[in-house]
Short mmCIF file of C-alpha atoms (C1' of nucleotides) in Angstrom, two decimals:
data_model
loop_
_atom_site.label_atom_id
_atom_site.label_comp_id
_atom_site.label_asym_id
_atom_site.label_seq_id
_atom_site.Cartn_x
_atom_site.Cartn_y
_atom_site.Cartn_z
CA MET A 21 11.22 -137.88 209.64
CA ILE A 22 11.65 -134.12 209.41
CA SER A 23 11.07 -132.61 206.04
CA SER A 24 12.64 -129.82 204.07
CA PRO A 25 15.74 -127.81 203.29
CA GLN A 26 16.41 -126.55 206.79
CA THR A 27 17.75 -130.02 207.50
CA GLU A 28 21.30 -128.98 206.78
CA SER A 29 21.27 -126.21 209.35
CA LEU A 30 19.32 -128.40 211.74
CA ILE A 31 22.13 -130.93 211.63
CA LYS A 32 24.75 -128.26 212.08
CA GLU A 33 23.00 -126.64 215.02
CA THR A 34 22.40 -130.00 216.64
CA ALA A 35 26.02 -130.97 216.17
CA LYS A 36 27.03 -127.74 217.89
CA LYS A 37 24.68 -128.47 220.74
CA VAL A 38 26.01 -131.97 221.20
CA LEU A 39 29.66 -130.99 220.92
CA PHE A 40 29.74 -127.56 222.52
CA GLN A 41 26.98 -127.65 225.08
CA LYS A 42 26.73 -131.30 226.04
CA GLY A 43 30.45 -131.78 225.80
CA LEU A 44 30.30 -135.04 223.87
CA LEU A 45 33.60 -134.29 222.23
CA TYR A 46 33.79 -137.74 220.64
CA ALA A 47 30.18 -137.65 219.44
CA THR A 48 29.39 -140.16 216.70
CA THR A 49 27.27 -139.42 213.67
CA GLN A 50 24.65 -141.66 215.22
CA GLU A 51 24.41 -139.56 218.37
CA ILE A 52 24.14 -136.37 216.39
CA ALA A 53 21.52 -137.83 214.08
CA ASP A 54 19.48 -139.16 217.02
CA GLU A 55 19.60 -135.82 218.82
CA ALA A 56 18.49 -134.03 215.65
CA GLY A 57 15.81 -136.60 214.94
CA VAL A 58 17.07 -137.25 211.42
CA ASN A 59 18.44 -140.23 209.61
CA ARG A 60 22.13 -140.85 209.90
CA ALA A 61 22.55 -140.98 206.14
CA LEU A 62 21.50 -137.35 205.89
CA ILE A 63 24.65 -136.26 207.63
CA HIS A 64 26.61 -137.78 204.80
CA TYR A 65 24.23 -136.35 202.25
CA TYR A 66 24.83 -132.80 203.49
CA PHE A 67 28.36 -132.97 204.83
CA ARG A 68 29.94 -135.83 202.87
CA SER A 69 31.75 -137.23 205.90
CA ARG A 70 31.90 -136.91 209.64
CA GLU A 71 35.34 -135.40 209.34
CA HIS A 72 34.01 -132.74 207.02
CA LEU A 73 31.16 -131.88 209.37
CA ILE A 74 33.60 -131.47 212.26
CA ALA A 75 35.93 -129.34 210.14
CA THR A 76 33.01 -127.09 209.22
CA LEU A 77 32.05 -126.58 212.84
CA PHE A 78 35.66 -126.00 213.77
CA GLU A 79 36.15 -123.31 211.16
CA GLU A 80 32.94 -121.56 212.09
CA ALA A 81 33.78 -121.66 215.76
CA ILE A 82 37.15 -120.08 215.10
CA ALA A 83 35.71 -117.46 212.77
CA GLU A 84 33.13 -116.52 215.36
CA ARG A 85 35.72 -116.26 218.10
CA LYS A 86 38.08 -114.25 215.95
CA ALA A 87 35.30 -111.83 215.00
CA ARG A 88 34.37 -111.26 218.62
CA PHE A 89 37.97 -110.79 219.61
CA LEU A 90 38.72 -108.27 216.88
CA ASN A 91 35.41 -106.42 217.16
CA ILE A 92 35.72 -105.84 220.86
CA LEU A 93 39.40 -105.03 221.05
CA GLY A 94 39.20 -103.06 217.82
CA MET A 95 36.34 -100.77 218.78
CA ASP A 96 36.85 -97.06 219.24
CA ALA A 97 36.80 -96.76 223.00
CA PRO A 98 39.06 -96.41 226.04
CA LEU A 99 40.99 -99.50 226.99
CA GLN A 100 39.03 -99.93 230.20
CA THR A 101 35.77 -100.09 228.28
CA LYS A 102 37.19 -102.59 225.80
CA ILE A 103 38.43 -104.83 228.55
CA ALA A 104 35.19 -104.64 230.51
CA THR A 105 33.24 -105.53 227.39
CA PHE A 106 35.63 -108.34 226.56
CA ILE A 107 35.19 -109.86 229.99
CA ASP A 108 31.43 -109.51 229.85
CA VAL A 109 30.97 -110.95 226.39
CA PHE A 110 33.43 -113.80 226.69
CA ILE A 111 32.12 -115.02 230.02
CA ASP A 112 28.49 -114.83 228.97
CA ARG A 113 29.17 -116.54 225.67
CA ALA A 114 31.16 -119.28 227.33
CA THR A 115 28.40 -119.84 229.83
CA GLN A 116 26.06 -120.75 227.00
CA ASN A 117 28.59 -122.96 225.24
CA PRO A 118 30.78 -124.28 228.02
CA HIS A 119 32.74 -126.80 225.97
CA ILE A 120 33.52 -124.86 222.85
CA ASP A 121 37.06 -124.08 223.97
CA ASN A 122 37.68 -127.70 224.85
CA PHE A 123 36.54 -128.59 221.37
CA ILE A 124 38.72 -125.99 219.66
CA ILE A 125 41.80 -126.94 221.62
CA GLY A 126 41.21 -130.64 221.09
CA GLU A 127 40.89 -130.13 217.36
CA MET A 128 44.02 -128.00 217.21
CA ILE A 129 45.98 -130.66 219.05
CA ARG A 130 44.59 -133.38 216.82
CA ARG A 131 45.81 -131.80 213.59
CA PRO A 132 48.62 -129.41 214.38
CA ASN A 133 49.42 -128.70 210.75
CA GLU A 134 46.09 -127.64 209.30
CA VAL A 135 45.59 -125.02 211.99
CA LYS A 136 44.95 -121.57 210.64
CA PHE A 137 43.31 -119.48 213.35
CA PHE A 138 44.56 -115.91 213.23
CA CYS A 139 47.57 -113.91 214.23
CA ILE A 140 47.58 -110.41 215.64
CA LYS A 141 51.29 -109.99 215.16
CA ASP A 142 52.22 -106.92 213.14
CA SER A 143 48.62 -105.86 212.75
CA LYS A 144 47.23 -102.34 213.08
CA LEU A 145 45.16 -103.55 216.00
CA LYS A 146 48.29 -104.56 217.82
CA GLU A 147 49.83 -101.13 217.42
CA ARG A 148 46.72 -99.39 218.68
CA LEU A 149 46.42 -101.66 221.69
CA GLN A 150 50.08 -101.13 222.45
CA LEU A 151 49.53 -97.36 222.50
CA GLN A 152 46.54 -97.68 224.78
CA LEU A 153 48.39 -100.02 227.09
CA ASP A 154 51.40 -97.70 227.28
CA GLU A 155 49.09 -94.85 228.11
CA GLU A 156 47.51 -96.75 231.00
CA ILE A 157 50.93 -97.78 232.26
CA SER A 158 52.19 -94.23 232.25
CA LYS A 159 49.00 -93.10 233.99
CA GLY A 160 49.73 -95.76 236.59
CA THR A 161 46.46 -97.66 236.19
CA ILE A 162 48.22 -100.81 234.94
CA LYS A 163 51.53 -102.20 236.10
CA PRO A 164 54.27 -102.38 233.45
CA ILE A 165 53.65 -105.42 231.28
CA SER A 166 54.10 -106.45 227.66
CA LEU A 167 51.06 -106.48 225.40
CA THR A 168 51.31 -110.20 224.84
CA HIS A 169 51.37 -111.01 228.54
CA PHE A 170 48.58 -108.53 229.13
CA LEU A 171 46.35 -110.26 226.58
CA VAL A 172 47.26 -113.70 227.83
CA ASN A 173 46.43 -112.62 231.38
CA LEU A 174 43.05 -111.43 230.19
CA SER A 175 42.31 -114.60 228.23
CA SER A 176 43.49 -116.80 231.07
CA LEU A 177 41.35 -115.15 233.68
CA CYS A 178 38.26 -115.25 231.46
CA ASN A 179 38.62 -118.64 229.84
CA TYR A 180 40.19 -120.96 232.37
CA PRO A 181 37.26 -120.98 234.79
CA ILE A 182 35.04 -122.11 231.91
CA LEU A 183 37.48 -124.59 230.47
CA ALA A 184 38.19 -126.19 233.83
CA LYS A 185 34.65 -125.97 235.14
CA PRO A 186 34.51 -129.55 236.43
CA ILE A 187 37.80 -129.13 238.29
CA LEU A 188 36.76 -125.88 239.94
CA GLN A 189 33.38 -127.23 240.87
CA THR A 190 34.86 -130.15 242.74
CA ILE A 191 37.83 -128.36 244.32
CA HIS A 192 35.73 -125.51 245.64
CA GLY A 193 32.57 -127.52 246.15
CA MET A 194 30.22 -125.51 243.95
CA SER A 195 26.75 -126.49 242.91
CA GLU A 196 25.55 -125.63 239.41
CA LEU A 197 23.94 -122.47 240.71
CA GLY A 198 26.93 -121.58 242.85
CA TYR A 199 29.14 -121.90 239.82
CA LYS A 200 26.93 -119.55 237.81
CA LYS A 201 27.03 -116.93 240.54
CA PHE A 202 30.75 -117.39 240.80
CA LEU A 203 31.19 -116.65 237.10
CA GLN A 204 29.22 -113.44 237.39
CA GLU A 205 31.28 -112.32 240.38
CA ARG A 206 34.38 -113.02 238.39
CA LYS A 207 33.64 -110.24 235.94
CA LYS A 208 34.42 -107.68 238.61
CA VAL A 209 37.29 -109.70 240.03
CA ILE A 210 39.02 -110.00 236.67
CA PHE A 211 38.71 -106.30 236.04
CA LYS A 212 40.15 -105.50 239.44
CA THR A 213 42.96 -107.97 238.90
CA ILE A 214 44.01 -106.31 235.67
CA PHE A 215 43.55 -102.65 236.55
CA LYS A 216 44.98 -101.02 239.63
CA ASN A 217 42.02 -98.69 240.00
CA ASN A 218 38.39 -99.73 239.98
CA PHE A 219 35.73 -98.48 237.67
CA GLN A 220 34.05 -95.38 239.01
CA ASN A 221 30.35 -95.51 239.65
CA GLY A 222 28.38 -93.81 236.94
CA THR A 223 30.65 -94.55 234.01
CA SER A 224 29.04 -96.14 231.01
CA ASP A 225 30.58 -99.52 231.52
CA PRO A 226 28.61 -102.45 230.12
CA ALA A 227 30.11 -105.02 232.46
CA ILE A 228 30.22 -103.46 235.87
CA HIS A 229 27.15 -101.89 237.37
CA MET B 11 58.85 -159.22 222.70
CA ILE B 12 59.79 -157.65 226.01
CA SER B 13 59.96 -159.98 228.94
CA SER B 14 59.21 -159.72 232.60
CA PRO B 15 57.05 -158.23 235.29
CA GLN B 16 57.85 -154.58 234.60
CA THR B 17 55.53 -154.89 231.65
CA GLU B 18 52.63 -153.54 233.63
CA SER B 19 54.38 -150.32 234.53
CA LEU B 20 55.88 -150.11 231.05
CA ILE B 21 52.38 -150.09 229.61
CA LYS B 22 51.23 -147.51 232.11
CA GLU B 23 54.14 -145.17 231.49
CA THR B 24 53.78 -145.52 227.76
CA ALA B 25 50.08 -144.82 227.95
CA LYS B 26 50.86 -141.66 229.89
CA LYS B 27 53.37 -140.64 227.27
CA VAL B 28 50.94 -141.20 224.44
CA LEU B 29 47.98 -139.57 226.15
CA PHE B 30 49.65 -136.75 228.07
CA GLN B 31 52.70 -135.83 226.08
CA LYS B 32 51.73 -136.67 222.54
CA GLY B 33 48.20 -135.47 223.11
CA LEU B 34 46.60 -138.47 221.44
CA LEU B 35 43.61 -138.19 223.67
CA TYR B 36 41.68 -140.78 221.69
CA ALA B 37 44.62 -143.17 221.57
CA THR B 38 43.65 -146.76 220.84
CA THR B 39 45.04 -149.76 222.65
CA GLN B 40 46.92 -150.58 219.45
CA GLU B 41 48.74 -147.27 219.43
CA ILE B 42 49.71 -147.63 223.06
CA ALA B 43 50.88 -151.22 222.55
CA ASP B 44 52.91 -150.26 219.48
CA GLU B 45 54.57 -147.36 221.27
CA ALA B 46 55.43 -149.64 224.20
CA GLY B 47 56.61 -152.42 221.91
CA VAL B 48 54.37 -154.99 223.54
CA ASN B 49 51.54 -157.12 222.33
CA ARG B 50 48.13 -155.57 222.47
CA ALA B 51 46.69 -158.51 224.38
CA LEU B 52 48.95 -157.66 227.30
CA ILE B 53 47.07 -154.48 227.92
CA HIS B 54 44.00 -156.58 228.57
CA TYR B 55 45.98 -159.04 230.59
CA TYR B 56 47.14 -156.32 232.98
CA PHE B 57 44.32 -153.81 232.84
CA ARG B 58 41.30 -155.89 231.83
CA SER B 59 39.93 -153.26 229.45
CA ARG B 60 40.84 -150.01 227.78
CA GLU B 61 38.35 -148.19 229.98
CA HIS B 62 40.01 -149.58 233.06
CA LEU B 63 43.47 -148.51 231.91
CA ILE B 64 42.22 -144.99 231.25
CA ALA B 65 40.50 -144.85 234.62
CA THR B 66 43.73 -145.90 236.32
CA LEU B 67 45.71 -143.16 234.63
CA PHE B 68 42.99 -140.66 235.39
CA GLU B 69 42.99 -141.45 239.08
CA GLU B 70 46.76 -141.32 239.31
CA ALA B 71 46.89 -138.04 237.45
CA ILE B 72 44.41 -136.51 239.86
CA ALA B 73 46.18 -137.93 242.90
CA GLU B 74 49.48 -136.50 241.70
CA ARG B 75 47.95 -133.09 241.05
CA LYS B 76 46.18 -133.05 244.38
CA ALA B 77 49.39 -133.97 246.20
CA ARG B 78 51.32 -131.17 244.54
CA PHE B 79 48.56 -128.69 245.23
CA LEU B 80 48.27 -129.57 248.89
CA ASN B 81 52.01 -129.95 249.50
CA ILE B 82 52.88 -126.57 248.10
CA LEU B 83 49.99 -124.57 249.52
CA GLY B 84 50.20 -126.47 252.78
CA MET B 85 53.87 -125.93 253.48
CA ASP B 86 55.06 -123.83 256.38
CA ALA B 87 56.11 -120.64 254.64
CA PRO B 88 54.98 -117.11 253.86
CA LEU B 89 52.24 -116.82 251.27
CA GLN B 90 54.55 -115.16 248.79
CA THR B 91 56.91 -118.12 248.90
CA LYS B 92 54.08 -120.60 248.50
CA ILE B 93 52.71 -118.77 245.51
CA ALA B 94 56.11 -118.40 243.88
CA THR B 95 56.74 -122.11 244.34
CA PHE B 96 53.29 -122.97 243.03
CA ILE B 97 53.88 -120.96 239.87
CA ASP B 98 57.30 -122.46 239.36
CA VAL B 99 56.31 -126.07 239.91
CA PHE B 100 53.06 -125.99 237.97
CA ILE B 101 54.51 -124.30 234.94
CA ASP B 102 57.56 -126.55 234.80
CA ARG B 103 55.49 -129.68 235.31
CA ALA B 104 53.01 -128.66 232.67
CA THR B 105 55.81 -127.97 230.24
CA GLN B 106 56.86 -131.60 230.48
CA ASN B 107 53.33 -132.95 230.18
CA PRO B 108 51.49 -130.36 228.11
CA HIS B 109 48.26 -132.28 227.61
CA ILE B 110 47.62 -133.69 231.02
CA ASP B 111 45.09 -131.01 231.89
CA ASN B 112 43.25 -131.56 228.64
CA PHE B 113 43.08 -135.21 229.50
CA ILE B 114 41.83 -134.63 233.03
CA ILE B 115 39.20 -132.14 231.96
CA GLY B 116 38.08 -134.29 229.05
CA GLU B 117 37.64 -137.29 231.34
CA MET B 118 35.73 -135.26 233.90
CA ILE B 119 33.38 -134.00 231.21
CA ARG B 120 32.95 -137.49 229.83
CA ARG B 121 31.73 -138.98 233.10
CA PRO B 122 30.41 -136.20 235.29
CA ASN B 123 29.11 -138.56 237.95
CA GLU B 124 32.13 -140.67 238.81
CA VAL B 125 34.28 -137.62 239.44
CA LYS B 126 35.98 -137.61 242.79
CA PHE B 127 38.89 -135.19 242.70
CA PHE B 128 39.17 -133.32 245.98
CA CYS B 129 37.54 -130.47 247.79
CA ILE B 130 39.30 -127.86 249.90
CA LYS B 131 36.09 -126.58 251.38
CA ASP B 132 36.04 -126.58 255.17
CA SER B 133 39.56 -127.96 255.38
CA LYS B 134 42.28 -126.80 257.75
CA LEU B 135 44.31 -125.76 254.73
CA LYS B 136 41.58 -123.41 253.70
CA GLU B 137 41.52 -121.71 257.06
CA ARG B 138 45.28 -121.23 257.08
CA LEU B 139 45.32 -119.83 253.58
CA GLN B 140 42.49 -117.50 254.46
CA LEU B 141 44.51 -116.14 257.38
CA GLN B 142 47.57 -115.61 255.24
CA LEU B 143 45.53 -113.94 252.53
CA ASP B 144 43.85 -111.61 255.03
CA GLU B 145 47.25 -110.71 256.38
CA GLU B 146 48.54 -109.77 252.94
CA ILE B 147 45.41 -107.79 252.23
CA SER B 148 45.73 -105.82 255.44
CA LYS B 149 49.41 -105.22 254.68
CA GLY B 150 48.30 -103.90 251.32
CA THR B 151 50.32 -106.33 249.22
CA ILE B 152 47.21 -107.93 247.72
CA LYS B 153 44.00 -106.21 246.74
CA PRO B 154 40.87 -107.31 248.63
CA ILE B 155 39.67 -110.60 247.13
CA SER B 156 38.00 -113.79 248.32
CA LEU B 157 40.15 -116.88 248.77
CA THR B 158 38.29 -118.77 246.08
CA HIS B 159 38.79 -116.06 243.49
CA PHE B 160 42.39 -115.69 244.55
CA LEU B 161 43.07 -119.39 243.96
CA VAL B 162 41.16 -119.40 240.70
CA ASN B 163 43.18 -116.40 239.53
CA LEU B 164 46.35 -118.26 240.34
CA SER B 165 45.26 -121.47 238.60
CA SER B 166 43.99 -119.57 235.59
CA LEU B 167 47.18 -117.63 235.07
CA CYS B 168 49.34 -120.74 235.43
CA ASN B 169 47.29 -123.30 233.59
CA TYR B 170 45.55 -121.55 230.73
CA PRO B 171 48.70 -120.77 228.76
CA ILE B 172 49.54 -124.49 228.83
CA LEU B 173 46.04 -125.70 228.12
CA ALA B 174 45.54 -123.31 225.23
CA LYS B 175 49.06 -123.58 223.88
CA PRO B 176 48.02 -124.07 220.24
CA ILE B 177 45.72 -121.05 220.39
CA LEU B 178 48.33 -118.77 221.92
CA GLN B 179 50.99 -119.92 219.51
CA THR B 180 48.90 -119.00 216.49
CA ILE B 181 47.39 -115.78 217.84
CA HIS B 182 50.71 -114.38 218.95
CA GLY B 183 52.82 -116.06 216.32
CA MET B 184 55.20 -117.98 218.56
CA SER B 185 57.63 -120.65 217.49
CA GLU B 186 58.22 -123.61 219.74
CA LEU B 187 61.24 -121.92 221.26
CA GLY B 188 59.45 -118.60 221.59
CA TYR B 189 56.67 -120.31 223.44
CA LYS B 190 59.08 -121.88 225.89
CA LYS B 191 60.71 -118.53 226.61
CA PHE B 192 57.29 -117.00 226.99
CA LEU B 193 56.33 -119.54 229.64
CA GLN B 194 59.45 -118.80 231.65
CA GLU B 195 58.79 -115.06 231.47
CA ARG B 196 55.30 -115.73 232.68
CA LYS B 197 56.50 -116.88 236.06
CA LYS B 198 57.47 -113.33 236.94
CA VAL B 199 54.45 -111.86 235.21
CA ILE B 200 52.02 -114.02 237.14
CA PHE B 201 53.64 -113.13 240.42
CA LYS B 202 53.48 -109.45 239.62
CA THR B 203 49.87 -109.76 238.55
CA ILE B 204 48.87 -111.30 241.85
CA PHE B 205 50.97 -109.26 244.27
CA LYS B 206 51.10 -105.51 244.31
CA ASN B 207 54.75 -105.46 245.34
CA ASN B 208 57.52 -107.33 243.60
CA PHE B 209 59.83 -109.81 245.19
CA GLN B 210 62.91 -108.10 246.55
CA ASN B 211 66.24 -109.12 245.17
CA GLY B 212 68.10 -111.40 247.47
CA THR B 213 65.12 -113.15 249.03
CA SER B 214 65.16 -116.89 248.99
CA ASP B 215 62.53 -117.24 246.35
CA PRO B 216 62.73 -120.43 244.29
CA ALA B 217 60.85 -119.00 241.33
CA ILE B 218 62.26 -115.57 240.73
CA HIS B 219 65.99 -115.02 240.41
"C1'" DG C 22 53.44 -164.07 230.87
"C1'" DT C 23 53.30 -163.62 226.14
"C1'" DC C 24 51.64 -164.54 221.70
"C1'" DT C 25 48.19 -165.68 217.62
"C1'" DA C 26 43.76 -166.07 216.06
"C1'" DT C 27 39.34 -164.83 216.02
"C1'" DA C 28 34.98 -163.37 217.76
"C1'" DA C 29 31.81 -159.51 218.25
"C1'" DC C 30 30.68 -155.16 217.39
"C1'" DA C 31 30.49 -150.21 216.43
"C1'" DG C 32 31.13 -146.61 213.40
"C1'" DG C 33 31.59 -144.45 208.90
"C1'" DA C 34 30.36 -144.53 204.30
"C1'" DT C 35 27.71 -145.69 199.92
"C1'" DA C 36 24.16 -147.53 196.68
"C1'" DG C 37 19.73 -147.55 195.40
"C1'" DA C 38 14.61 -147.51 196.22
"C1'" DC C 39 11.17 -144.28 197.07
"C1'" DG D 22 15.59 -135.08 200.02
"C1'" DT D 23 14.93 -138.92 202.79
"C1'" DC D 24 15.08 -143.65 203.98
"C1'" DT D 25 16.70 -148.78 204.19
"C1'" DA D 26 20.05 -152.01 203.43
"C1'" DT D 27 24.59 -153.18 203.10
"C1'" DC D 28 29.59 -152.97 202.99
"C1'" DC D 29 33.88 -152.26 205.05
"C1'" DT D 30 37.06 -150.97 208.22
"C1'" DG D 31 39.05 -150.43 212.75
"C1'" DT D 32 38.77 -151.59 217.63
"C1'" DT D 33 37.89 -153.94 221.74
"C1'" DA D 34 37.97 -158.13 223.89
"C1'" DT D 35 38.71 -163.10 224.68
"C1'" DA D 36 40.03 -168.03 224.00
"C1'" DG D 37 43.58 -170.91 223.71
"C1'" DA D 38 48.33 -172.43 222.17
"C1'" DC D 39 52.97 -171.97 223.67
#
DNA sequence: GTCTATAACAGGATAGAC
DNA sequence: GTCTATCCTGTTATAGAC
């Protein structure tokens, strides 16, 4: 039906759309093929098996997430700027692909052994973040906390509202639009929850303006 | 193989175990029957269809969660006690059933229309919490924040580390035991993240001791 | 109430024509 | 590279014996 060598990436992009955006976490090859407007057999032609297609998406999703994580937290900037950027990027990204974390977690549960992901233990990044965190603590802008808990707090506050979108929407009675506004508000809230002081007006902060 | 009228609840409890504890979110009727040691046909005898069994578990899971939520936040106590109890109960409960939130969220994504859950908007509970929150804010023990964001902060900090267990374990390199210790530590960390002051020693706080 | 047997079907995968 | 046809397996569901 659709010609040419872009078919492979068409299938991959469609599969992402179906799994990550639509949230059809059990999507069959038929559903993916239909959505892409290609024949089901082509999925096997390009990806050998459904399992292999899923594994490919899974690895790419993790690689992308890892890159964002390391790029932002590894950049040469004050901790406050890093955190503000982290919040901004992760919330915006998750808004576009609301179910990607559900997918990743589901896959990791499904095959607990094959999981690779990445580990920041004993890395240079960890040492540098630790120094920056200690500095903020001694300045009094952050309450005493271990680096691990600090990072988990940050991830929790950013990711949970996306992950649990349907729960939040019903508990707090939010429309689709209300939810979107809520997520944007959250950027400031998360920052204020983590830091004792607020960002000053006029600083070059990408998230708060 | 196993006699008697408790078979219905045996199937239900086993299905919970398989779905919530083992994390086999796609579990087939065969797997559930095997685990329970009963014949597969009995699942249909008692629950008509697989879909119907899942729906039953889903509704009960939500009802249980709602009850806990309302009981704890609705009790007659200072806000700090409510929050400490909330943290304690939710983390301990989630430790026993690590995948229940994945299940709930997955089901809600799967059928966005049928979702009931519950809504605290315009409830008496909401008004009372709002008063307590305002009080804490004026006392200076909590930074200015809306009730919705306050509750989402609380849920995020409690639930994300459970929901994203496999991610946290790999990123921060935690063993199974390390993860358990980490969750217990978190009870204090979450409380300190939400309240400006710490709990005094000697108060009758169920979570911090 | 519990079991066996079997129907009915969906999904993944492959072979082979074009 | 793309399609049709087909195979095969696993899964749900039901009928009917006990």
